[in-house]
Short mmCIF file of C-alpha atoms in Angstrom, two decimals:
data_model
loop_
_atom_site.label_atom_id
_atom_site.label_comp_id
_atom_site.label_asym_id
_atom_site.label_seq_id
_atom_site.Cartn_x
_atom_site.Cartn_y
_atom_site.Cartn_z
CA MET R 1 -26.14 31.66 -100.18
CA THR R 2 -24.35 31.79 -96.88
CA THR R 3 -20.66 32.31 -96.45
CA SER R 4 -17.93 30.54 -94.54
CA ALA R 5 -15.35 33.30 -94.97
CA PRO R 6 -13.34 33.93 -91.78
CA GLY R 7 -15.08 36.51 -89.64
CA LEU R 8 -18.29 36.55 -91.68
CA ASP R 9 -19.63 33.29 -90.21
CA THR R 10 -19.75 34.94 -86.79
CA LEU R 11 -22.19 37.48 -88.16
CA GLN R 12 -24.66 34.75 -89.03
CA SER R 13 -24.76 33.54 -85.45
CA HIS R 14 -25.64 37.06 -84.35
CA ALA R 15 -28.31 37.27 -87.05
CA ALA R 16 -29.82 33.99 -85.82
CA ARG R 17 -29.80 35.31 -82.25
CA LEU R 18 -31.59 38.48 -83.41
CA SER R 19 -34.08 36.75 -85.73
CA GLY R 20 -36.99 37.55 -83.43
CA ALA R 21 -35.87 41.06 -82.55
CA SER R 22 -37.48 44.19 -83.91
CA ILE R 23 -35.99 47.59 -84.61
CA ALA R 24 -38.50 49.13 -82.22
CA GLY R 25 -37.50 46.61 -79.56
CA LEU R 26 -33.80 47.33 -80.05
CA LEU R 27 -34.43 51.04 -79.56
CA LYS R 28 -36.36 50.27 -76.36
CA ASP R 29 -33.87 47.77 -74.96
CA GLU R 30 -30.67 49.72 -75.69
CA PRO R 31 -30.57 53.08 -73.89
CA GLY R 32 -28.44 55.51 -75.83
CA ARG R 33 -28.82 53.54 -79.07
CA VAL R 34 -29.75 56.65 -81.08
CA GLU R 35 -26.59 58.45 -80.05
CA ALA R 36 -24.37 55.37 -80.28
CA HIS R 37 -25.36 54.67 -83.87
CA ALA R 38 -25.07 58.22 -85.25
CA LEU R 39 -22.06 59.96 -86.78
CA GLN R 40 -21.42 63.55 -87.84
CA VAL R 41 -18.57 64.01 -90.31
CA GLY R 42 -18.20 67.50 -91.69
CA PRO R 43 -21.41 68.36 -93.56
CA LEU R 44 -22.77 64.80 -93.28
CA TYR R 45 -24.88 63.34 -90.48
CA ALA R 46 -25.84 59.67 -90.60
CA THR R 47 -27.90 57.50 -88.28
CA PHE R 48 -27.76 53.69 -88.33
CA ALA R 49 -30.08 53.28 -85.33
CA ARG R 50 -32.70 51.63 -87.55
CA GLN R 51 -30.40 48.85 -88.73
CA ARG R 52 -31.18 45.35 -87.51
CA TYR R 53 -28.14 44.79 -85.33
CA ASP R 54 -27.62 45.31 -81.61
CA ALA R 55 -24.52 46.40 -79.71
CA ALA R 56 -23.07 42.88 -79.64
CA ALA R 57 -23.56 42.39 -83.36
CA TRP R 58 -22.02 45.78 -84.08
CA ASP R 59 -19.04 44.79 -81.93
CA ALA R 60 -18.71 41.69 -84.11
CA LEU R 61 -18.73 43.87 -87.21
CA LEU R 62 -16.02 46.06 -85.71
CA GLN R 63 -14.01 42.96 -84.90
CA LEU R 64 -14.36 41.93 -88.54
CA GLY R 65 -13.03 45.34 -89.54
CA ARG R 66 -10.02 44.79 -87.30
CA GLN R 67 -9.42 41.33 -88.73
CA LEU R 68 -9.53 42.83 -92.21
CA GLU R 69 -6.99 45.47 -91.11
CA LEU R 70 -9.07 48.18 -92.74
CA PRO R 71 -6.78 51.07 -91.71
CA VAL R 72 -3.91 49.27 -93.46
CA ALA R 73 -6.10 48.65 -96.50
CA PHE R 74 -6.96 52.35 -96.70
CA ARG R 75 -3.33 53.35 -96.40
CA ARG R 76 -2.41 50.98 -99.24
CA LEU R 77 -5.09 52.64 -101.37
CA PHE R 78 -3.93 56.18 -100.63
CA ASP R 79 -0.24 55.28 -101.06
CA GLY R 80 -0.81 53.95 -104.56
CA GLU R 81 0.06 50.32 -103.98
CA LYS R 82 -1.10 48.18 -106.89
CA ILE R 83 -4.25 46.93 -105.22
CA ASN R 84 -5.90 46.47 -108.63
CA LEU R 85 -4.04 43.20 -108.95
CA THR R 86 -5.90 41.82 -111.96
CA GLU R 87 -4.72 44.78 -114.05
CA GLY R 88 -1.51 45.50 -112.16
CA ARG R 89 -2.48 49.10 -111.40
CA SER R 90 -2.51 51.58 -108.57
CA VAL R 91 -5.86 53.11 -107.60
CA LEU R 92 -5.30 56.79 -106.96
CA HIS R 93 -8.57 58.67 -107.39
CA THR R 94 -7.94 60.12 -103.92
CA ALA R 95 -4.83 61.89 -105.30
CA LEU R 96 -7.06 63.77 -107.74
CA ARG R 97 -8.50 65.79 -104.87
CA GLY R 98 -6.04 65.74 -102.00
CA ASP R 99 -2.45 65.39 -100.86
CA LEU R 100 -2.75 62.81 -98.10
CA SER R 101 0.16 60.53 -98.90
CA GLN R 102 3.91 60.96 -98.91
CA ALA R 103 4.43 57.88 -101.09
CA PRO R 104 6.30 58.93 -104.27
CA VAL R 105 3.72 57.45 -106.66
CA ALA R 106 0.88 59.23 -104.85
CA ARG R 107 2.77 62.52 -104.71
CA GLU R 108 3.48 62.34 -108.42
CA ALA R 109 -0.18 61.57 -109.15
CA TYR R 110 -1.33 64.52 -107.04
CA GLU R 111 1.06 66.95 -108.73
CA THR R 112 0.20 65.64 -112.20
CA ALA R 113 -3.53 65.95 -111.53
CA ALA R 114 -3.12 69.50 -110.18
CA ALA R 115 -1.22 70.57 -113.30
CA VAL R 116 -3.87 69.10 -115.60
CA ARG R 117 -6.59 70.78 -113.56
CA GLN R 118 -4.96 74.15 -114.23
CA ARG R 119 -4.92 73.34 -117.94
CA MET R 120 -8.61 72.46 -117.70
CA TYR R 121 -9.37 75.74 -115.94
CA ALA R 122 -7.56 77.64 -118.70
CA LEU R 123 -9.85 75.97 -121.24
CA VAL R 124 -12.87 76.92 -119.14
CA ARG R 125 -11.73 80.55 -119.20
CA GLU R 126 -11.17 80.34 -122.95
CA LEU R 127 -14.73 79.15 -123.46
CA GLU R 128 -16.09 81.75 -121.04
CA ALA R 129 -14.52 84.43 -123.23
CA SER R 130 -16.17 83.04 -126.35
CA GLU R 131 -19.71 83.26 -127.68
CA VAL R 132 -20.43 79.66 -126.75
CA THR R 133 -23.58 79.22 -124.64
CA ASP R 134 -24.05 75.45 -124.70
CA ILE R 135 -21.78 72.48 -124.06
CA VAL R 136 -22.50 68.94 -125.26
CA SER R 137 -20.70 66.24 -123.27
CA VAL R 138 -20.32 62.91 -125.06
CA GLY R 139 -19.35 59.86 -123.02
CA ILE R 140 -20.81 56.79 -121.37
CA GLY R 141 -20.52 54.98 -118.06
CA GLY R 142 -18.02 56.64 -115.76
CA SER R 143 -17.37 59.25 -118.43
CA ASP R 144 -21.00 60.34 -118.20
CA LEU R 145 -22.74 59.36 -114.95
CA GLY R 146 -20.53 61.32 -112.54
CA PRO R 147 -20.39 64.56 -114.54
CA ARG R 148 -24.11 64.30 -115.32
CA LEU R 149 -25.02 63.81 -111.64
CA VAL R 150 -22.89 66.65 -110.29
CA ALA R 151 -23.77 69.11 -113.05
CA ASP R 152 -27.47 68.44 -112.50
CA ALA R 153 -27.27 68.53 -108.70
CA LEU R 154 -25.34 71.80 -108.45
CA ARG R 155 -26.43 73.78 -111.50
CA GLY R 156 -28.70 76.14 -109.57
CA ALA R 157 -32.17 77.46 -110.29
CA LEU R 158 -31.00 79.71 -113.16
CA PRO R 159 -28.65 78.77 -116.01
CA GLY R 160 -25.00 79.45 -115.36
CA ARG R 161 -22.54 80.69 -117.94
CA PHE R 162 -23.10 77.48 -119.91
CA ARG R 163 -25.97 75.09 -120.36
CA VAL R 164 -24.42 71.60 -120.30
CA HIS R 165 -26.10 68.71 -122.10
CA PHE R 166 -25.18 65.02 -122.12
CA ILE R 167 -25.26 62.31 -124.78
CA SER R 168 -24.40 58.76 -123.76
CA ASN R 169 -26.70 56.13 -125.26
CA VAL R 170 -25.76 54.84 -128.71
CA ASP R 171 -29.43 55.23 -129.69
CA GLY R 172 -29.42 58.00 -132.29
CA ALA R 173 -32.68 59.35 -130.92
CA ALA R 174 -30.78 60.47 -127.81
CA ALA R 175 -28.36 62.58 -129.84
CA GLN R 176 -31.17 63.96 -131.98
CA ARG R 177 -33.15 65.13 -128.95
CA VAL R 178 -30.15 66.84 -127.37
CA LEU R 179 -28.98 68.62 -130.51
CA ALA R 180 -32.33 69.66 -132.00
CA PRO R 181 -32.92 72.78 -129.85
CA LEU R 182 -29.29 73.94 -129.91
CA ASP R 183 -27.47 76.34 -132.20
CA PRO R 184 -24.28 74.70 -133.56
CA LYS R 185 -22.66 78.13 -133.93
CA ARG R 186 -22.94 78.71 -130.17
CA THR R 187 -22.17 75.17 -129.00
CA ALA R 188 -18.93 73.41 -128.05
CA ALA R 189 -18.47 69.71 -127.27
CA VAL R 190 -16.40 67.60 -124.90
CA PHE R 191 -15.73 63.97 -125.89
CA ILE R 192 -14.77 61.79 -122.93
CA SER R 193 -13.45 58.25 -123.27
CA LYS R 194 -10.65 56.54 -121.41
CA THR R 195 -9.54 54.50 -124.43
CA PHE R 196 -11.28 56.36 -127.24
CA GLY R 197 -12.30 52.96 -128.53
CA THR R 198 -15.77 53.02 -126.96
CA GLN R 199 -18.38 52.43 -129.66
CA GLU R 200 -21.01 54.73 -128.19
CA THR R 201 -18.67 57.68 -127.84
CA LEU R 202 -17.16 57.25 -131.31
CA LEU R 203 -20.56 57.03 -133.02
CA ASN R 204 -22.11 59.88 -131.05
CA GLY R 205 -18.94 61.91 -131.42
CA ALA R 206 -19.16 61.60 -135.18
CA ILE R 207 -22.75 62.86 -135.09
CA VAL R 208 -21.78 65.87 -132.99
CA ARG R 209 -18.69 66.64 -135.08
CA ASP R 210 -20.73 66.65 -138.28
CA TRP R 211 -23.45 68.74 -136.63
CA LEU R 212 -20.81 71.27 -135.56
CA ASP R 213 -19.39 71.19 -139.11
CA GLY R 214 -15.92 70.31 -137.93
CA SER R 215 -13.81 69.87 -134.82
CA GLY R 216 -12.90 73.49 -134.14
CA ARG R 217 -14.98 73.62 -130.96
CA ILE R 218 -14.42 70.03 -129.81
CA TYR R 219 -12.43 69.16 -126.68
CA ALA R 220 -11.48 65.70 -125.48
CA VAL R 221 -10.50 63.85 -122.31
CA SER R 222 -8.73 60.51 -122.62
CA ALA R 223 -6.03 58.24 -121.27
CA ASN R 224 -5.04 57.88 -124.93
CA PRO R 225 -4.79 61.55 -125.97
CA GLU R 226 -3.03 60.83 -129.27
CA ARG R 227 -5.82 58.50 -130.33
CA ALA R 228 -8.44 61.03 -129.23
CA ALA R 229 -6.80 63.81 -131.22
CA LYS R 230 -6.47 61.63 -134.30
CA ALA R 231 -10.00 60.19 -134.18
CA PHE R 232 -11.65 63.61 -134.52
CA ASP R 233 -8.79 65.87 -135.64
CA ILE R 234 -8.79 67.71 -132.31
CA ALA R 235 -5.94 70.11 -131.64
CA ALA R 236 -3.56 68.73 -129.02
CA GLU R 237 -4.02 71.72 -126.70
CA ARG R 238 -7.72 70.88 -126.46
CA VAL R 239 -7.11 67.28 -125.32
CA LEU R 240 -6.81 66.66 -121.57
CA PRO R 241 -5.32 63.45 -120.17
CA MET R 242 -6.61 60.97 -117.65
CA TRP R 243 -4.70 57.94 -116.39
CA ASP R 244 -4.94 54.19 -115.98
CA TRP R 245 -4.74 54.61 -112.19
CA VAL R 246 -8.21 56.17 -112.24
CA GLY R 247 -11.19 53.94 -112.98
CA GLY R 248 -14.01 55.51 -114.97
CA ARG R 249 -16.48 55.36 -112.11
CA TYR R 250 -13.96 57.16 -109.89
CA SER R 251 -12.97 59.77 -112.46
CA LEU R 252 -15.29 62.76 -112.03
CA TRP R 253 -12.59 64.38 -109.86
CA SER R 254 -10.20 64.42 -112.85
CA ALA R 255 -10.42 66.17 -116.22
CA VAL R 256 -13.47 63.97 -116.76
CA GLY R 257 -15.06 66.66 -114.61
CA PHE R 258 -14.50 69.26 -117.37
CA PRO R 259 -18.29 69.42 -118.02
CA ILE R 260 -18.81 69.89 -114.26
CA ALA R 261 -16.41 72.85 -114.16
CA LEU R 262 -18.19 74.35 -117.14
CA ALA R 263 -21.60 73.83 -115.52
CA ILE R 264 -20.85 75.11 -112.01
CA GLY R 265 -17.59 77.08 -112.38
CA THR R 266 -14.02 76.36 -111.34
CA GLU R 267 -14.40 77.71 -107.80
CA ALA R 268 -17.29 75.35 -107.11
CA PHE R 269 -15.33 72.49 -108.69
CA ASP R 270 -12.50 73.20 -106.24
CA GLN R 271 -15.02 73.06 -103.39
CA LEU R 272 -16.30 69.71 -104.67
CA LEU R 273 -12.76 68.33 -104.55
CA ALA R 274 -12.20 69.86 -101.12
CA GLY R 275 -15.30 68.18 -99.70
CA ALA R 276 -14.11 64.81 -100.97
CA ALA R 277 -10.59 65.42 -99.65
CA GLU R 278 -11.96 66.31 -96.20
CA PHE R 279 -13.79 63.01 -96.12
CA ASP R 280 -10.67 61.20 -97.32
CA ARG R 281 -8.80 62.58 -94.32
CA HIS R 282 -11.60 61.36 -92.05
CA VAL R 283 -11.31 57.86 -93.54
CA LEU R 284 -7.56 57.77 -92.91
CA GLU R 285 -7.60 59.24 -89.40
CA ALA R 286 -10.86 58.21 -87.70
CA PRO R 287 -10.90 55.04 -85.58
CA LEU R 288 -13.02 52.24 -86.97
CA GLU R 289 -15.89 52.80 -84.56
CA ALA R 290 -16.16 56.48 -85.60
CA ASN R 291 -15.42 56.03 -89.30
CA LEU R 292 -18.49 56.75 -91.40
CA ALA R 293 -17.32 54.86 -94.49
CA VAL R 294 -16.44 51.84 -92.36
CA ARG R 295 -19.82 51.96 -90.63
CA HIS R 296 -21.66 52.19 -93.95
CA GLY R 297 -19.61 49.44 -95.57
CA LEU R 298 -19.83 47.00 -92.66
CA THR R 299 -23.57 47.63 -92.41
CA ALA R 300 -23.86 46.67 -96.08
CA VAL R 301 -21.92 43.46 -95.35
CA TRP R 302 -24.26 42.72 -92.44
CA ASN R 303 -27.37 43.17 -94.55
CA ARG R 304 -25.99 41.05 -97.40
CA ASN R 305 -24.20 38.24 -95.60
CA ALA R 306 -25.87 38.04 -92.19
CA LEU R 307 -29.44 38.89 -93.18
CA GLY R 308 -29.24 37.63 -96.78
CA LEU R 309 -30.88 40.72 -98.27
CA ALA R 310 -30.39 40.82 -102.04
CA SER R 311 -31.46 44.35 -102.86
CA HIS R 312 -30.65 47.87 -101.67
CA ALA R 313 -32.55 51.10 -102.36
CA VAL R 314 -31.22 54.67 -102.50
CA LEU R 315 -33.98 57.19 -101.88
CA THR R 316 -33.11 60.85 -102.28
CA TYR R 317 -35.39 63.39 -100.65
CA ASP R 318 -33.90 66.19 -102.69
CA GLN R 319 -34.90 66.34 -106.34
CA ARG R 320 -31.47 67.68 -107.24
CA LEU R 321 -30.04 64.28 -106.30
CA ALA R 322 -32.46 62.36 -108.51
CA LEU R 323 -29.56 60.98 -110.59
CA LEU R 324 -27.67 59.68 -107.54
CA PRO R 325 -29.21 56.16 -107.64
CA ALA R 326 -28.07 55.69 -111.25
CA TYR R 327 -24.58 56.94 -110.39
CA LEU R 328 -24.38 54.60 -107.40
CA GLN R 329 -25.62 51.66 -109.43
CA GLN R 330 -22.44 51.84 -111.47
CA LEU R 331 -20.14 52.71 -108.59
CA VAL R 332 -21.38 49.84 -106.42
CA MET R 333 -22.48 47.13 -108.86
CA GLU R 334 -19.59 47.50 -111.32
CA SER R 335 -17.12 47.53 -108.43
CA LEU R 336 -18.62 44.72 -106.35
CA GLY R 337 -20.34 42.55 -108.97
CA LYS R 338 -17.68 39.84 -108.76
CA ARG R 339 -17.91 36.09 -108.20
CA VAL R 340 -14.21 35.35 -107.74
CA LYS R 341 -11.71 36.65 -105.23
CA VAL R 342 -8.55 38.57 -106.06
CA ASP R 343 -6.64 35.26 -106.27
CA GLY R 344 -9.14 33.84 -108.77
CA SER R 345 -10.82 31.43 -106.36
CA PRO R 346 -14.63 31.46 -106.10
CA VAL R 347 -16.24 33.76 -103.57
CA ASP R 348 -17.76 31.47 -100.94
CA GLY R 349 -20.75 33.70 -100.29
CA ASP R 350 -22.83 36.52 -101.68
CA THR R 351 -21.40 39.79 -102.89
CA VAL R 352 -23.18 42.87 -104.17
CA PRO R 353 -26.96 43.24 -103.88
CA VAL R 354 -28.94 44.97 -106.61
CA TRP R 355 -28.86 48.74 -106.11
CA TRP R 356 -31.74 50.86 -107.34
CA GLY R 357 -33.92 53.74 -106.21
CA GLY R 358 -35.34 57.14 -107.04
CA ALA R 359 -36.33 60.52 -105.68
CA GLY R 360 -38.99 61.04 -103.02
CA THR R 361 -41.79 61.89 -102.94
CA ASP R 362 -42.34 60.63 -106.51
CA VAL R 363 -41.27 57.08 -105.71
CA GLN R 364 -43.67 56.86 -102.76
CA HIS R 365 -46.37 56.59 -105.41
CA SER R 366 -44.61 53.85 -107.38
CA PHE R 367 -42.61 51.17 -105.55
CA PHE R 368 -43.04 52.01 -101.86
CA GLN R 369 -45.99 49.63 -101.74
CA ALA R 370 -43.50 46.79 -102.20
CA LEU R 371 -41.11 48.25 -99.63
CA HIS R 372 -43.81 48.37 -96.96
CA GLN R 373 -45.87 45.25 -97.67
CA GLY R 374 -43.92 43.11 -100.13
CA THR R 375 -42.50 39.74 -99.12
CA GLY R 376 -38.91 40.87 -99.72
CA ILE R 377 -37.06 43.18 -97.33
CA VAL R 378 -35.08 45.99 -98.95
CA PRO R 379 -32.68 47.97 -96.78
CA ALA R 380 -32.44 51.57 -97.90
CA ASP R 381 -30.40 54.74 -97.67
CA PHE R 382 -32.61 57.80 -97.23
CA ILE R 383 -30.78 61.00 -98.15
CA GLY R 384 -32.08 64.48 -97.38
CA THR R 385 -30.92 68.06 -96.86
CA VAL R 386 -31.49 70.01 -93.66
CA ARG R 387 -31.72 73.40 -95.38
CA ASN R 388 -33.28 74.11 -98.74
CA ASP R 389 -32.07 76.73 -101.21
CA ASP R 390 -35.47 77.52 -102.71
CA PRO R 391 -37.98 80.02 -101.30
CA TYR R 392 -40.71 77.41 -100.77
CA ALA R 393 -40.34 76.59 -97.08
CA GLN R 394 -43.66 74.75 -96.81
CA ASN R 395 -42.65 72.38 -99.59
CA HIS R 396 -39.36 71.60 -97.87
CA GLU R 397 -41.15 70.92 -94.59
CA ALA R 398 -43.52 68.55 -96.39
CA LEU R 399 -40.57 66.84 -98.10
CA LEU R 400 -38.75 66.31 -94.81
CA SER R 401 -41.90 65.10 -93.06
CA ASN R 402 -42.25 62.45 -95.74
CA LEU R 403 -38.62 61.37 -95.34
CA LEU R 404 -39.09 61.04 -91.57
CA ALA R 405 -42.46 59.31 -91.94
CA GLN R 406 -41.22 56.70 -94.41
CA THR R 407 -38.21 55.68 -92.34
CA GLU R 408 -40.34 55.48 -89.20
CA ALA R 409 -43.11 53.52 -90.91
CA LEU R 410 -40.68 51.06 -92.51
CA ALA R 411 -39.07 50.42 -89.13
CA ASN R 412 -42.13 50.30 -86.89
CA GLY R 413 -44.91 49.14 -89.17
CA GLN R 414 -48.51 49.10 -88.00
CA SER R 415 -50.75 46.28 -86.92
CA SER R 416 -54.33 45.83 -88.08
CA GLU R 417 -57.03 43.22 -87.79
CA ASP R 418 -57.40 43.58 -91.55
CA PRO R 419 -54.35 41.79 -93.02
CA HIS R 420 -54.52 43.99 -96.11
CA ARG R 421 -53.92 47.03 -93.94
CA ALA R 422 -51.19 45.53 -91.75
CA TYR R 423 -47.59 46.71 -92.10
CA PRO R 424 -44.98 44.28 -90.75
CA GLY R 425 -42.27 46.91 -90.27
CA ASN R 426 -38.80 45.86 -89.11
CA ARG R 427 -37.36 47.04 -92.42
CA PRO R 428 -33.91 48.58 -91.95
CA SER R 429 -32.73 51.91 -93.22
CA THR R 430 -29.94 54.44 -92.83
CA THR R 431 -30.71 58.14 -92.94
CA ILE R 432 -28.03 60.53 -94.23
CA LEU R 433 -28.56 64.27 -93.91
CA LEU R 434 -26.54 66.95 -95.67
CA GLU R 435 -26.49 70.35 -93.98
CA SER R 436 -27.34 71.74 -97.40
CA LEU R 437 -26.59 70.65 -100.94
CA THR R 438 -23.30 72.34 -101.75
CA PRO R 439 -20.24 71.30 -103.74
CA ARG R 440 -18.50 70.51 -100.46
CA SER R 441 -21.27 68.33 -99.05
CA LEU R 442 -21.81 66.51 -102.35
CA GLY R 443 -18.07 65.84 -102.63
CA ALA R 444 -18.08 64.37 -99.13
CA LEU R 445 -21.15 62.22 -99.84
CA LEU R 446 -19.70 60.72 -103.02
CA ALA R 447 -16.35 60.05 -101.32
CA MET R 448 -18.21 58.29 -98.50
CA TYR R 449 -19.82 55.90 -100.97
CA GLU R 450 -16.51 55.28 -102.75
CA HIS R 451 -14.82 54.28 -99.51
CA SER R 452 -17.80 52.19 -98.37
CA VAL R 453 -17.48 50.20 -101.59
CA TYR R 454 -13.80 49.61 -100.83
CA VAL R 455 -14.63 48.35 -97.33
CA GLN R 456 -17.06 45.82 -98.80
CA SER R 457 -14.53 44.65 -101.39
CA VAL R 458 -11.94 44.03 -98.66
CA ALA R 459 -14.51 42.08 -96.65
CA TRP R 460 -15.32 39.85 -99.62
CA GLY R 461 -11.73 39.55 -100.86
CA ILE R 462 -12.59 40.86 -104.32
CA ASN R 463 -11.10 43.50 -106.61
CA ALA R 464 -13.35 46.57 -106.69
CA PHE R 465 -11.36 48.24 -109.45
CA ASP R 466 -11.69 46.05 -112.55
CA GLN R 467 -14.83 45.54 -114.65
CA PHE R 468 -14.23 42.70 -117.06
CA GLY R 469 -17.92 41.82 -116.96
CA VAL R 470 -18.65 44.92 -119.03
CA GLU R 471 -16.69 43.60 -122.00
CA LEU R 472 -18.34 40.35 -123.10
CA GLY R 473 -21.59 41.87 -124.34
CA LYS R 474 -19.62 44.51 -126.28
CA GLN R 475 -17.49 41.83 -127.91
CA VAL R 476 -20.52 39.81 -128.97
CA ALA R 477 -22.24 42.98 -130.28
CA ASN R 478 -19.26 43.67 -132.54
CA THR R 479 -19.47 40.18 -134.01
CA LEU R 480 -23.21 40.60 -134.67
CA LEU R 481 -22.99 43.89 -136.58
CA PRO R 482 -22.11 42.09 -139.85
CA ALA R 483 -25.06 39.74 -139.35
CA LEU R 484 -27.44 42.68 -138.88
CA ARG R 485 -26.11 44.10 -142.15
CA GLY R 486 -26.69 40.80 -143.96
CA GLU R 487 -22.98 40.13 -144.39
CA SER R 488 -22.83 36.98 -142.23
CA GLN R 489 -24.96 34.56 -140.22
CA ALA R 490 -25.37 34.48 -136.45
CA SER R 491 -24.39 31.15 -134.87
CA ASP R 492 -26.87 31.32 -131.99
CA PRO R 493 -30.30 30.13 -133.24
CA VAL R 494 -32.32 32.56 -131.13
CA THR R 495 -30.17 35.48 -132.23
CA ALA R 496 -30.47 34.34 -135.85
CA ALA R 497 -34.26 34.31 -135.59
CA LEU R 498 -34.30 37.76 -134.03
CA ILE R 499 -32.02 39.15 -136.75
CA ALA R 500 -34.34 37.73 -139.38
CA ARG R 501 -37.23 39.54 -137.71
CA LEU R 502 -35.25 42.79 -137.48
CA ARG R 503 -34.23 42.62 -141.12
CA GLY R 504 -37.81 41.91 -142.19
#
């Protein structure tokens, strides 16, 4: 589907003009292209030189950014204006990690978050002084994916003070596998749910509570702390708040990050927040042409609306970031998977592509065949680290050589008289390099993706901060539970037949 949205139609004319151009040809024809399409922001370096736009098309994208008044849009976000119009809420995840606004609502959010963070750190110290060795974090979606990613990425080669484990799926086998090797006498749990009405968290929480033989070592994080305390008889001092101005997929910077602080320590958690706050300042202060989040977001708009590409891959050449594609799937697709604009009118074009990916070099032996020779073109983000923290230098060199080789091969391809051995190339990618994988660099990387998502939402005129599409399936599931138990009949004939099969 094309789009006739103001500003976006111009991009299609540039795409038509460039339809016969190649990435290799653009690099040859535009002296200085490599430098012009690269940005260094703190610990992040990114090159967009292998995207399929030229200088004129990039100028058109910048003009779109000016039409959208992106600096104003960012200021509205940071100042806590109620940009989540469908729910009438401010969006203040940036206030969880930095003090970049003088607006009263943002100042209050920052001070409130800082006070709760000190409460969280006191609980960390309390657990550090105990005999607890393992932490079980129970949540799902934004209450799980962010903490799980960061804890896994930064946990180090040797166990820290705590081993942190995660339960999210309502499948009981998941809880059984996590709990089986643990000692309940040396384990504490953190239950995380914004509403504390989430089915998965309530069911898994009950399993963990019974396994622990009570709630004496259970902590909770919720925007409904009274309900959380009541649901599992958790002492009020062990319940930390979150707020309706923080969406779940933006919440790892809040008390939702309690498992992160337990996994990596409070000092490292502070560094994570600092890295994100440094990038926030960049977003507010950098001009559009030098703004990394703007560049990334407008490039995504180009690939979706000008080139019509319906898929996007995230390929991490650092095994510690193996969970990043799953985290970004929620961040991007839950935020941008909308078919109506903020005012309720239909979007007159395409919005979010399908995001997916994995960790190299494993994925080179699974789906890279399709990336190189499939009929569909999949733009990709390749993410690597300049310096490794392990002692195996030869492995890191091999890893980086594969990252460089794949991006080059996707862009340039290779001709052959044998069509089976021909690679068409001209497949766009962005390469993002972290100086090393630290709390600071990871915080900056995640903030970059958050702000890129916001740029895309402004371009498409949609609300990135609601997620009503998550609810329908849950509602239907609740109505079908009685049918599965034989207490009622399903109205849908296919569902009724499946229930009959399930019930035997």
